[in-house]
XYZ file of C-alpha atoms in Angstrom:
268
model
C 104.979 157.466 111.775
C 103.690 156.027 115.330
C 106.937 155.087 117.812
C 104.627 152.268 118.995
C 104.820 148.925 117.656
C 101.805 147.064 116.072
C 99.984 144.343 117.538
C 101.715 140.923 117.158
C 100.294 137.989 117.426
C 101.268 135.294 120.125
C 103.024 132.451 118.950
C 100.653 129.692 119.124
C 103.555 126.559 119.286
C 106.384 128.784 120.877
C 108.930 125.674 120.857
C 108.634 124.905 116.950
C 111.790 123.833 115.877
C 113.403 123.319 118.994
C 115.198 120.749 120.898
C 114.827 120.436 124.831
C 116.634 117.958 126.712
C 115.026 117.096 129.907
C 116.629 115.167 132.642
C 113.955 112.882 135.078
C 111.828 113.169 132.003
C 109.964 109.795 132.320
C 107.928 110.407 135.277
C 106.745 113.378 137.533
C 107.428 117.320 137.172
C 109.690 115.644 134.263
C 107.114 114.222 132.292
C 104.849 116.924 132.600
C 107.561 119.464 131.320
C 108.306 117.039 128.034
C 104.793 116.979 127.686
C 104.540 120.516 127.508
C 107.093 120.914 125.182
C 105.616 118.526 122.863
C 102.122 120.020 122.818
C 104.113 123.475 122.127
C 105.860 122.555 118.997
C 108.926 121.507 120.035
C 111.458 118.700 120.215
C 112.311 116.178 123.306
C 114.865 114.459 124.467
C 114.377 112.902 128.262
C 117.059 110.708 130.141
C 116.090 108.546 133.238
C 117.185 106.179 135.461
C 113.625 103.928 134.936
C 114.506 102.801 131.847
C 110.164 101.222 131.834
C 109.207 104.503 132.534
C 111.148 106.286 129.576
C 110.057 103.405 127.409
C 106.228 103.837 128.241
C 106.703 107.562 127.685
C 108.169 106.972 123.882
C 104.886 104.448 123.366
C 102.434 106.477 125.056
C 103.280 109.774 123.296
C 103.571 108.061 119.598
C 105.854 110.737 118.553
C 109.137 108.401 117.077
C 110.407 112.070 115.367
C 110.174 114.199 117.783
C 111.025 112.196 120.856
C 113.590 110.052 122.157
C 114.735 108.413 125.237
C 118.329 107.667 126.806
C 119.182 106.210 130.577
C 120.401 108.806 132.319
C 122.772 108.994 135.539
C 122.861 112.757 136.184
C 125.678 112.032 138.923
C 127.695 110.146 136.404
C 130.098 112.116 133.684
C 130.212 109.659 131.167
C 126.339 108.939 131.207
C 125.419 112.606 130.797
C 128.106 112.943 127.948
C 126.298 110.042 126.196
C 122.713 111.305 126.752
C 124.094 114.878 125.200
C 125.556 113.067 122.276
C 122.547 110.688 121.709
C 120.167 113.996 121.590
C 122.899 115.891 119.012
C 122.694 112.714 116.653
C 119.195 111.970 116.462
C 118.411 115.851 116.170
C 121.219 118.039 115.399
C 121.144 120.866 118.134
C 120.021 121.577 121.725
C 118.285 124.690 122.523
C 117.270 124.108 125.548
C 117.682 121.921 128.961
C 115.729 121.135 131.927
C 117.688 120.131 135.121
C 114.956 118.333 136.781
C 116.196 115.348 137.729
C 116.946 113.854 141.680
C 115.792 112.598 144.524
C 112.031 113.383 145.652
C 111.591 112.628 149.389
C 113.282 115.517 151.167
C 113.557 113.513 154.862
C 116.868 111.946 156.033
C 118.352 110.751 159.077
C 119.331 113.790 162.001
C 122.118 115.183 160.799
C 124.755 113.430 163.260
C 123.635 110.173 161.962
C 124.003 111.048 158.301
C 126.842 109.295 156.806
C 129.043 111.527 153.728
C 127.871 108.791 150.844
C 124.278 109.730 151.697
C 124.894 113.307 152.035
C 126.253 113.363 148.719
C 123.781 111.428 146.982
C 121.193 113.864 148.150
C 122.709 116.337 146.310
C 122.688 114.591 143.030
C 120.269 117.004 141.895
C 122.900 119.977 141.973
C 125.456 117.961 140.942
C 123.156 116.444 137.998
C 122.548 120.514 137.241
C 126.264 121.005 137.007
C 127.435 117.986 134.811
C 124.358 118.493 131.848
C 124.432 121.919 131.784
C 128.770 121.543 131.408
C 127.753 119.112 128.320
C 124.706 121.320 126.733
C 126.096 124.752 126.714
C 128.446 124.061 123.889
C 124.966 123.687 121.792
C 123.160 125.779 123.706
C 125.439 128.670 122.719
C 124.466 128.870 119.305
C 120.804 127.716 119.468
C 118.762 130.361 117.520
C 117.801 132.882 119.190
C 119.225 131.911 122.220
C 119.651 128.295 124.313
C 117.631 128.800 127.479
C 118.217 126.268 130.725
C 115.300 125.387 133.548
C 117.070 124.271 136.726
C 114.021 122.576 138.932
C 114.590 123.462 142.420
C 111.979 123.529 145.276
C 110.151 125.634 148.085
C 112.304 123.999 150.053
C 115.013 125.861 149.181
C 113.361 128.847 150.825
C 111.448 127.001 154.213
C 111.917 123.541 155.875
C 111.507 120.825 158.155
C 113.086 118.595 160.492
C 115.880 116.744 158.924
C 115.920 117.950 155.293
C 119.170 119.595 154.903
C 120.988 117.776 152.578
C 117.519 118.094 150.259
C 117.601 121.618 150.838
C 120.844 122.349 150.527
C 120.507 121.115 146.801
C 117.989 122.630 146.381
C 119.232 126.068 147.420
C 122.458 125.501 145.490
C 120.178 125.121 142.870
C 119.061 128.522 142.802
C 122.681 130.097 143.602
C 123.499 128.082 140.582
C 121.072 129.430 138.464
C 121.716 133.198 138.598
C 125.786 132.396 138.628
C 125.545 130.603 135.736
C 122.880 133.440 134.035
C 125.565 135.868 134.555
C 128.269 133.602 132.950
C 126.407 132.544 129.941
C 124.248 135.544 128.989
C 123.528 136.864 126.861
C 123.576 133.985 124.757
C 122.361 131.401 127.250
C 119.222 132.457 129.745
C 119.387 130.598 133.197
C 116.265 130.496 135.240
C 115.073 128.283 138.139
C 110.978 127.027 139.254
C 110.471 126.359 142.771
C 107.627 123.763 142.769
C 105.829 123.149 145.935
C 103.243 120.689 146.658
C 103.115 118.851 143.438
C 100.817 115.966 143.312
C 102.900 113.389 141.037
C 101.534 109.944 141.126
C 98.960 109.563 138.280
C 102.267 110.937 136.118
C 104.255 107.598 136.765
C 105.214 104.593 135.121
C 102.207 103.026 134.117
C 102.517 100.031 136.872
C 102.443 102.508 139.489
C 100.430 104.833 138.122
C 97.559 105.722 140.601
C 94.946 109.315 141.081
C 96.901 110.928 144.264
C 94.723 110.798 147.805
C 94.224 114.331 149.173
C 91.687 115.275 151.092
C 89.712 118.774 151.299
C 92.217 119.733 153.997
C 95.484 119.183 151.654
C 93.525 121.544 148.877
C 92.260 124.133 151.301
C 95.684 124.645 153.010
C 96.747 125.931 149.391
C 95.478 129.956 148.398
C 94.698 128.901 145.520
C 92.180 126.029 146.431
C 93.685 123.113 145.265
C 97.457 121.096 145.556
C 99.636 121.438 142.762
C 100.111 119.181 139.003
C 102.766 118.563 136.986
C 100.711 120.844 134.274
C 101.394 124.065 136.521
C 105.423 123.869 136.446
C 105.873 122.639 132.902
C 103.344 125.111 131.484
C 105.939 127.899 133.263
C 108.864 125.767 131.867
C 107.174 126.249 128.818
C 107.417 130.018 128.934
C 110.848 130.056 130.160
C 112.161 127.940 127.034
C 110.753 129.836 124.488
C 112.767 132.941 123.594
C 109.822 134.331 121.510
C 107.890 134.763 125.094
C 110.850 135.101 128.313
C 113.789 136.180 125.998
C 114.141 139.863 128.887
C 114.014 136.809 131.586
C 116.996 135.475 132.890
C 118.406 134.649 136.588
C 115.153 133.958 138.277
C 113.524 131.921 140.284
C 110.173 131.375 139.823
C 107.792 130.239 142.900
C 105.095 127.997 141.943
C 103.278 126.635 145.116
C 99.361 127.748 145.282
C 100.559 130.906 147.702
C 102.008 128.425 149.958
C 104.974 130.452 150.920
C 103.366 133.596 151.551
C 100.728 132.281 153.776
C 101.090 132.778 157.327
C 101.116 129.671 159.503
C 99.396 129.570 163.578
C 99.348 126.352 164.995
């Protein structure tokens, strides 16, 4: 008898039965992620602060079973508790969670002008990261086959510019976070991280400010790969990452996704 396996077959919805919370869900890298999950089978749960946007999302995907929507504070213990509770209700188990939510623009004031409230808000992201994944592991732990978490960090956490630390200090405790809590949790709980970079977002808003994003040949070129980055490009990795059947030997990663950005060398 052969030591080699036989072919399998890919599994064509990898998220079947399975429940993702995802935080920011309602607009953005969010969106496209509980997009993603829907289209591969599985279950979704988002929580945002645009309570419009979440709503539009329900109405726009048609999906009443498989979908719901909570407002979501990821900075605020007793809104995340809620959000966790609402999603173990409606659907009886979490197997997965995707920290994705916080605040987009990167730039602040220099840093001797940046007061400790602001500094702190900026790092809702982390603390967001911290607070969901203290109210989903309980689940995740005995999700089938394993839960699996996606913390969304950035490039950012790796390069920068002018007054962006707070952003990128988030961001890079975002990554820290992820292979700390990977060894903690494992092996019943995989932790990974994406690094998005340029990620065009706007025609994935609420549908008053939805709009097709301006770039021009130079923003596209700039990028190895030809083109700036969609939603569709981090969520079909989050994708991946949630589904044990395909990433289950995957855990405390980070995973850049930027077009080659990072490894491109820059002459002014």
């Amino acid at each position: 008898m052969s030591l080699l396996p036989p072919i399998e077959p890919w599994p064509a919805q990898p998220l079947a039965g399975r429940v993702v919370l995802v935080t920011g869900g309602a607009q953005g890298i969010g969106r496209g992620i509980a997009q993603a999950v829907l289209g591969a089978g599985g279950t979704v749960a988002i929580g945002d602060l645009d309570v419009p946007a979440g709503r539009a999302c329900i109405a726009e995907w048609a999906l009443p079973e498989r979908t719901l929507f909570k407002r979501l504070d990821v900075a605020n213990e007793r809104s995340v508790a809620a959000f966790t509770a609402a999603a173990l209700r409606r659907f009886g188990r979490i197997d997965g969670l995707v920290n994705n939510a916080g605040i987009a623009d990167p730039h602040v004031a220099p840093l001797p002008a940046l007061d400790w409230a602001q500094w702190q808000r900026r790092l809702s992201s982390l603390h967001g990261a911290f607070l969901c994944s203290k109210h989903a592991l309980p689940a995740l732990v005995t999700a089938t086959a394993g839960g699996a978490i996606v913390n969304i960090a950035s490039t950012r956490a790796w390069q920068s510019e002018p007054h962006s630390e707070a952003y990128a200090a988030a961001k890079g405790g975002l990554v820290a976070f992820t292979h700390a809590l990977a060894m903690s949790e494992g092996p019943h709980v995989r932790v990974n991280s994406i690094s998005p970079g340029w990620i065009a977002t706007e025609a994935w808003r609420a549908p008053a400010r939805r709009r097709q994003p301006k770039l021009s040949r130079q923003d596209h070129a700039q990028h190895p790969v030809g083109r700036v980055g969609v939603p569709g490009d981090i969520a079909q990795l989050a994708v991946y990452l949630l589904a044990p059947a395909l990433s289950g030997f995957i855990t405390a990663q980070d995973f850049i996704v930027d077009g080659g950005m990072t490894r491109k060398m820059q002459y002014a």
